[in-house]
Amino acid sequence: MEKKDEKFYLIRSDFLSESMRKTIEAKELLERGKVDSIAEAVKQLNLSRSAFYKYRDAVFPFQKMVKEKMITLFFHLEDRTGTLSKLLATVAGAGGNILTIHQTIPLQGKANVTISLNTAGMAISIDTLLQELTQLDFVDKVEILSTGA
């Protein structure tokens, strides 16, 4: 099936086949580090490896699909030693998973930085993160460039 023809459905878990439910459980075991390999996960759940591979890219917990979000932020920063490091530490401290960073060469003591991050693991809201970032003394400006799933 081509990507453009894919359709998604929301279905109650009790309507899923046992193999589909166990595949989701196996993926959770792997993500949480409770097992070291796919072989260990499927053995623990009494699931065949072929069933796992058949469904692993097709079944996802609803909450996980809704929760995962990407956001791109633009910053205008003062060019001081350690500013980018402090900025990244603030984002990481909030639980943001930084995906990309782009920094321009500083001109007249200012630099532009664009950061894309996954907010799925954040312990605070985007608004709270933006407030924390604007309170950093070296940040002149913060803007949201884009958001998406």
PDB file of C-alpha atoms in Angstrom:
ATOM      1  CA  MET A   1       0.000   0.000   0.000  1.00  0.00           C
ATOM      2  CA  GLU A   2       1.346   3.448  -0.898  1.00  0.00           C
ATOM      3  CA  LYS A   3       1.687   6.092   1.813  1.00  0.00           C
ATOM      4  CA  LYS A   4      -0.956   8.349   0.235  1.00  0.00           C
ATOM      5  CA  ASP A   5      -3.551   5.550   0.506  1.00  0.00           C
ATOM      6  CA  GLU A   6      -3.003   4.931   4.237  1.00  0.00           C
ATOM      7  CA  LYS A   7      -6.035   5.357   6.452  1.00  0.00           C
ATOM      8  CA  PHE A   8      -6.058   5.363  10.238  1.00  0.00           C
ATOM      9  CA  TYR A   9      -8.804   4.194  12.558  1.00  0.00           C
ATOM     10  CA  LEU A  10      -9.414   4.563  16.248  1.00  0.00           C
ATOM     11  CA  ILE A  11     -10.423   1.169  17.615  1.00  0.00           C
ATOM     12  CA  ARG A  12     -11.108  -0.076  21.139  1.00  0.00           C
ATOM     13  CA  SER A  13      -8.358  -2.362  22.439  1.00  0.00           C
ATOM     14  CA  ASP A  14     -10.719  -5.275  23.080  1.00  0.00           C
ATOM     15  CA  PHE A  15     -11.371  -5.429  19.316  1.00  0.00           C
ATOM     16  CA  LEU A  16      -7.686  -5.844  18.507  1.00  0.00           C
ATOM     17  CA  SER A  17      -6.334  -9.308  17.931  1.00  0.00           C
ATOM     18  CA  GLU A  18      -4.230 -10.822  20.702  1.00  0.00           C
ATOM     19  CA  SER A  19      -1.131 -10.492  18.507  1.00  0.00           C
ATOM     20  CA  MET A  20      -1.753  -6.779  18.008  1.00  0.00           C
ATOM     21  CA  ARG A  21      -2.205  -6.181  21.749  1.00  0.00           C
ATOM     22  CA  LYS A  22       0.939  -8.157  22.538  1.00  0.00           C
ATOM     23  CA  THR A  23       2.879  -6.225  19.892  1.00  0.00           C
ATOM     24  CA  ILE A  24       1.956  -2.963  21.631  1.00  0.00           C
ATOM     25  CA  GLU A  25       3.019  -4.476  24.973  1.00  0.00           C
ATOM     26  CA  ALA A  26       6.329  -5.621  23.464  1.00  0.00           C
ATOM     27  CA  LYS A  27       7.022  -2.148  22.087  1.00  0.00           C
ATOM     28  CA  GLU A  28       6.328  -0.660  25.528  1.00  0.00           C
ATOM     29  CA  LEU A  29       8.702  -3.146  27.194  1.00  0.00           C
ATOM     30  CA  LEU A  30      11.415  -2.151  24.729  1.00  0.00           C
ATOM     31  CA  GLU A  31      10.797   1.600  25.116  1.00  0.00           C
ATOM     32  CA  ARG A  32      10.869   1.416  28.910  1.00  0.00           C
ATOM     33  CA  GLY A  33      14.067  -0.632  28.893  1.00  0.00           C
ATOM     34  CA  LYS A  34      12.466  -3.579  30.675  1.00  0.00           C
ATOM     35  CA  VAL A  35      13.884  -5.915  28.035  1.00  0.00           C
ATOM     36  CA  ASP A  36      17.046  -5.654  25.965  1.00  0.00           C
ATOM     37  CA  SER A  37      15.852  -7.089  22.666  1.00  0.00           C
ATOM     38  CA  ILE A  38      12.851  -7.881  20.526  1.00  0.00           C
ATOM     39  CA  ALA A  39      13.577 -11.577  21.015  1.00  0.00           C
ATOM     40  CA  GLU A  40      13.355 -11.154  24.798  1.00  0.00           C
ATOM     41  CA  ALA A  41      10.130  -9.103  24.567  1.00  0.00           C
ATOM     42  CA  VAL A  42       8.287 -11.557  22.328  1.00  0.00           C
ATOM     43  CA  LYS A  43       9.443 -14.527  24.399  1.00  0.00           C
ATOM     44  CA  GLN A  44       8.193 -12.885  27.601  1.00  0.00           C
ATOM     45  CA  LEU A  45       4.787 -12.233  26.000  1.00  0.00           C
ATOM     46  CA  ASN A  46       4.544 -15.555  24.157  1.00  0.00           C
ATOM     47  CA  LEU A  47       4.318 -13.728  20.826  1.00  0.00           C
ATOM     48  CA  SER A  48       5.879 -14.905  17.584  1.00  0.00           C
ATOM     49  CA  ARG A  49       8.582 -12.714  16.086  1.00  0.00           C
ATOM     50  CA  SER A  50       6.767 -12.749  12.744  1.00  0.00           C
ATOM     51  CA  ALA A  51       3.580 -11.369  14.366  1.00  0.00           C
ATOM     52  CA  PHE A  52       5.607  -8.654  16.093  1.00  0.00           C
ATOM     53  CA  TYR A  53       7.261  -7.585  12.821  1.00  0.00           C
ATOM     54  CA  LYS A  54       3.917  -7.760  11.010  1.00  0.00           C
ATOM     55  CA  TYR A  55       2.217  -5.318  13.417  1.00  0.00           C
ATOM     56  CA  ARG A  56       5.033  -3.202  14.911  1.00  0.00           C
ATOM     57  CA  ASP A  57       4.641  -0.352  12.402  1.00  0.00           C
ATOM     58  CA  ALA A  58       0.853  -0.605  12.267  1.00  0.00           C
ATOM     59  CA  VAL A  59      -0.415  -0.472  15.870  1.00  0.00           C
ATOM     60  CA  PHE A  60       0.175   2.393  18.290  1.00  0.00           C
ATOM     61  CA  PRO A  61      -1.348   3.462  21.578  1.00  0.00           C
ATOM     62  CA  PHE A  62      -3.721   6.370  20.971  1.00  0.00           C
ATOM     63  CA  GLN A  63      -2.217   8.509  23.744  1.00  0.00           C
ATOM     64  CA  LYS A  64       1.257   8.206  22.258  1.00  0.00           C
ATOM     65  CA  MET A  65       0.087   9.334  18.812  1.00  0.00           C
ATOM     66  CA  VAL A  66      -1.740  12.347  20.240  1.00  0.00           C
ATOM     67  CA  LYS A  67       1.058  13.266  22.627  1.00  0.00           C
ATOM     68  CA  GLU A  68       3.951  13.433  20.185  1.00  0.00           C
ATOM     69  CA  LYS A  69       4.424  16.950  18.873  1.00  0.00           C
ATOM     70  CA  MET A  70       7.146  18.890  17.202  1.00  0.00           C
ATOM     71  CA  ILE A  71       7.747  22.578  17.576  1.00  0.00           C
ATOM     72  CA  THR A  72      10.286  24.906  15.999  1.00  0.00           C
ATOM     73  CA  LEU A  73      11.431  27.917  18.005  1.00  0.00           C
ATOM     74  CA  PHE A  74      13.363  30.988  16.831  1.00  0.00           C
ATOM     75  CA  PHE A  75      15.639  32.892  19.212  1.00  0.00           C
ATOM     76  CA  HIS A  76      17.479  36.196  18.945  1.00  0.00           C
ATOM     77  CA  LEU A  77      20.339  35.913  21.452  1.00  0.00           C
ATOM     78  CA  GLU A  78      23.133  38.047  22.780  1.00  0.00           C
ATOM     79  CA  ASP A  79      26.515  36.636  21.777  1.00  0.00           C
ATOM     80  CA  ARG A  80      28.013  35.630  25.119  1.00  0.00           C
ATOM     81  CA  THR A  81      30.031  32.583  26.113  1.00  0.00           C
ATOM     82  CA  GLY A  82      27.774  29.693  27.119  1.00  0.00           C
ATOM     83  CA  THR A  83      24.446  31.170  25.951  1.00  0.00           C
ATOM     84  CA  LEU A  84      23.601  28.328  23.571  1.00  0.00           C
ATOM     85  CA  SER A  85      24.608  25.772  26.201  1.00  0.00           C
ATOM     86  CA  LYS A  86      22.338  27.417  28.814  1.00  0.00           C
ATOM     87  CA  LEU A  87      19.475  27.641  26.311  1.00  0.00           C
ATOM     88  CA  LEU A  88      19.757  23.958  25.426  1.00  0.00           C
ATOM     89  CA  ALA A  89      20.033  23.003  29.107  1.00  0.00           C
ATOM     90  CA  THR A  90      16.785  24.870  29.830  1.00  0.00           C
ATOM     91  CA  VAL A  91      14.947  23.054  27.027  1.00  0.00           C
ATOM     92  CA  ALA A  92      16.396  19.671  28.028  1.00  0.00           C
ATOM     93  CA  GLY A  93      15.605  20.351  31.693  1.00  0.00           C
ATOM     94  CA  ALA A  94      11.942  20.799  30.740  1.00  0.00           C
ATOM     95  CA  GLY A  95      12.010  17.390  29.030  1.00  0.00           C
ATOM     96  CA  GLY A  96      12.155  18.675  25.442  1.00  0.00           C
ATOM     97  CA  ASN A  97      13.956  16.366  23.019  1.00  0.00           C
ATOM     98  CA  ILE A  98      16.059  18.608  20.781  1.00  0.00           C
ATOM     99  CA  LEU A  99      16.012  17.363  17.179  1.00  0.00           C
ATOM    100  CA  THR A 100      17.844  20.100  15.247  1.00  0.00           C
ATOM    101  CA  ILE A 101      19.806  23.260  16.028  1.00  0.00           C
ATOM    102  CA  HIS A 102      20.815  25.999  13.611  1.00  0.00           C
ATOM    103  CA  GLN A 103      22.819  29.039  14.698  1.00  0.00           C
ATOM    104  CA  THR A 104      23.867  31.952  12.519  1.00  0.00           C
ATOM    105  CA  ILE A 105      27.248  33.624  12.835  1.00  0.00           C
ATOM    106  CA  PRO A 106      26.919  36.395  15.426  1.00  0.00           C
ATOM    107  CA  LEU A 107      26.777  39.907  13.960  1.00  0.00           C
ATOM    108  CA  GLN A 108      27.018  43.017  16.102  1.00  0.00           C
ATOM    109  CA  GLY A 109      26.855  40.920  19.260  1.00  0.00           C
ATOM    110  CA  LYS A 110      23.626  39.074  18.318  1.00  0.00           C
ATOM    111  CA  ALA A 111      22.945  35.614  16.884  1.00  0.00           C
ATOM    112  CA  ASN A 112      19.841  33.865  15.591  1.00  0.00           C
ATOM    113  CA  VAL A 113      19.164  30.289  16.693  1.00  0.00           C
ATOM    114  CA  THR A 114      16.455  27.950  15.445  1.00  0.00           C
ATOM    115  CA  ILE A 115      15.671  24.798  17.445  1.00  0.00           C
ATOM    116  CA  SER A 116      13.272  21.994  16.521  1.00  0.00           C
ATOM    117  CA  LEU A 117      12.183  19.809  19.400  1.00  0.00           C
ATOM    118  CA  ASN A 118       9.822  17.000  20.281  1.00  0.00           C
ATOM    119  CA  THR A 119       7.643  18.074  23.206  1.00  0.00           C
ATOM    120  CA  ALA A 120       6.196  14.614  23.948  1.00  0.00           C
ATOM    121  CA  GLY A 121       8.303  14.106  27.068  1.00  0.00           C
ATOM    122  CA  MET A 122       7.959  17.584  28.475  1.00  0.00           C
ATOM    123  CA  ALA A 123       6.952  17.910  32.108  1.00  0.00           C
ATOM    124  CA  ILE A 124       5.743  21.500  31.580  1.00  0.00           C
ATOM    125  CA  SER A 125       3.554  23.232  28.992  1.00  0.00           C
ATOM    126  CA  ILE A 126       4.941  25.012  25.938  1.00  0.00           C
ATOM    127  CA  ASP A 127       3.750  28.323  27.415  1.00  0.00           C
ATOM    128  CA  THR A 128       5.681  27.709  30.635  1.00  0.00           C
ATOM    129  CA  LEU A 129       8.794  26.769  28.651  1.00  0.00           C
ATOM    130  CA  LEU A 130       8.503  29.959  26.586  1.00  0.00           C
ATOM    131  CA  GLN A 131       8.201  32.018  29.782  1.00  0.00           C
ATOM    132  CA  GLU A 132      11.314  30.360  31.212  1.00  0.00           C
ATOM    133  CA  LEU A 133      13.232  30.984  27.989  1.00  0.00           C
ATOM    134  CA  THR A 134      12.261  34.657  27.736  1.00  0.00           C
ATOM    135  CA  GLN A 135      13.431  35.180  31.332  1.00  0.00           C
ATOM    136  CA  LEU A 136      16.984  34.167  30.422  1.00  0.00           C
ATOM    137  CA  ASP A 137      18.968  37.418  30.442  1.00  0.00           C
ATOM    138  CA  PHE A 138      20.680  36.749  27.104  1.00  0.00           C
ATOM    139  CA  VAL A 139      17.447  36.031  25.173  1.00  0.00           C
ATOM    140  CA  ASP A 140      16.149  39.101  23.305  1.00  0.00           C
ATOM    141  CA  LYS A 141      13.327  37.339  21.476  1.00  0.00           C
ATOM    142  CA  VAL A 142      11.576  33.947  21.265  1.00  0.00           C
ATOM    143  CA  GLU A 143       9.055  33.039  18.564  1.00  0.00           C
ATOM    144  CA  ILE A 144       7.243  29.856  17.606  1.00  0.00           C
ATOM    145  CA  LEU A 145       7.966  29.279  13.921  1.00  0.00           C
ATOM    146  CA  SER A 146       5.933  26.110  13.482  1.00  0.00           C
ATOM    147  CA  THR A 147       4.130  23.354  15.306  1.00  0.00           C
ATOM    148  CA  GLY A 148       3.050  19.942  14.089  1.00  0.00           C
ATOM    149  CA  ALA A 149       2.681  16.300  14.886  1.00  0.00           C
TER     150      ALA A 149
END
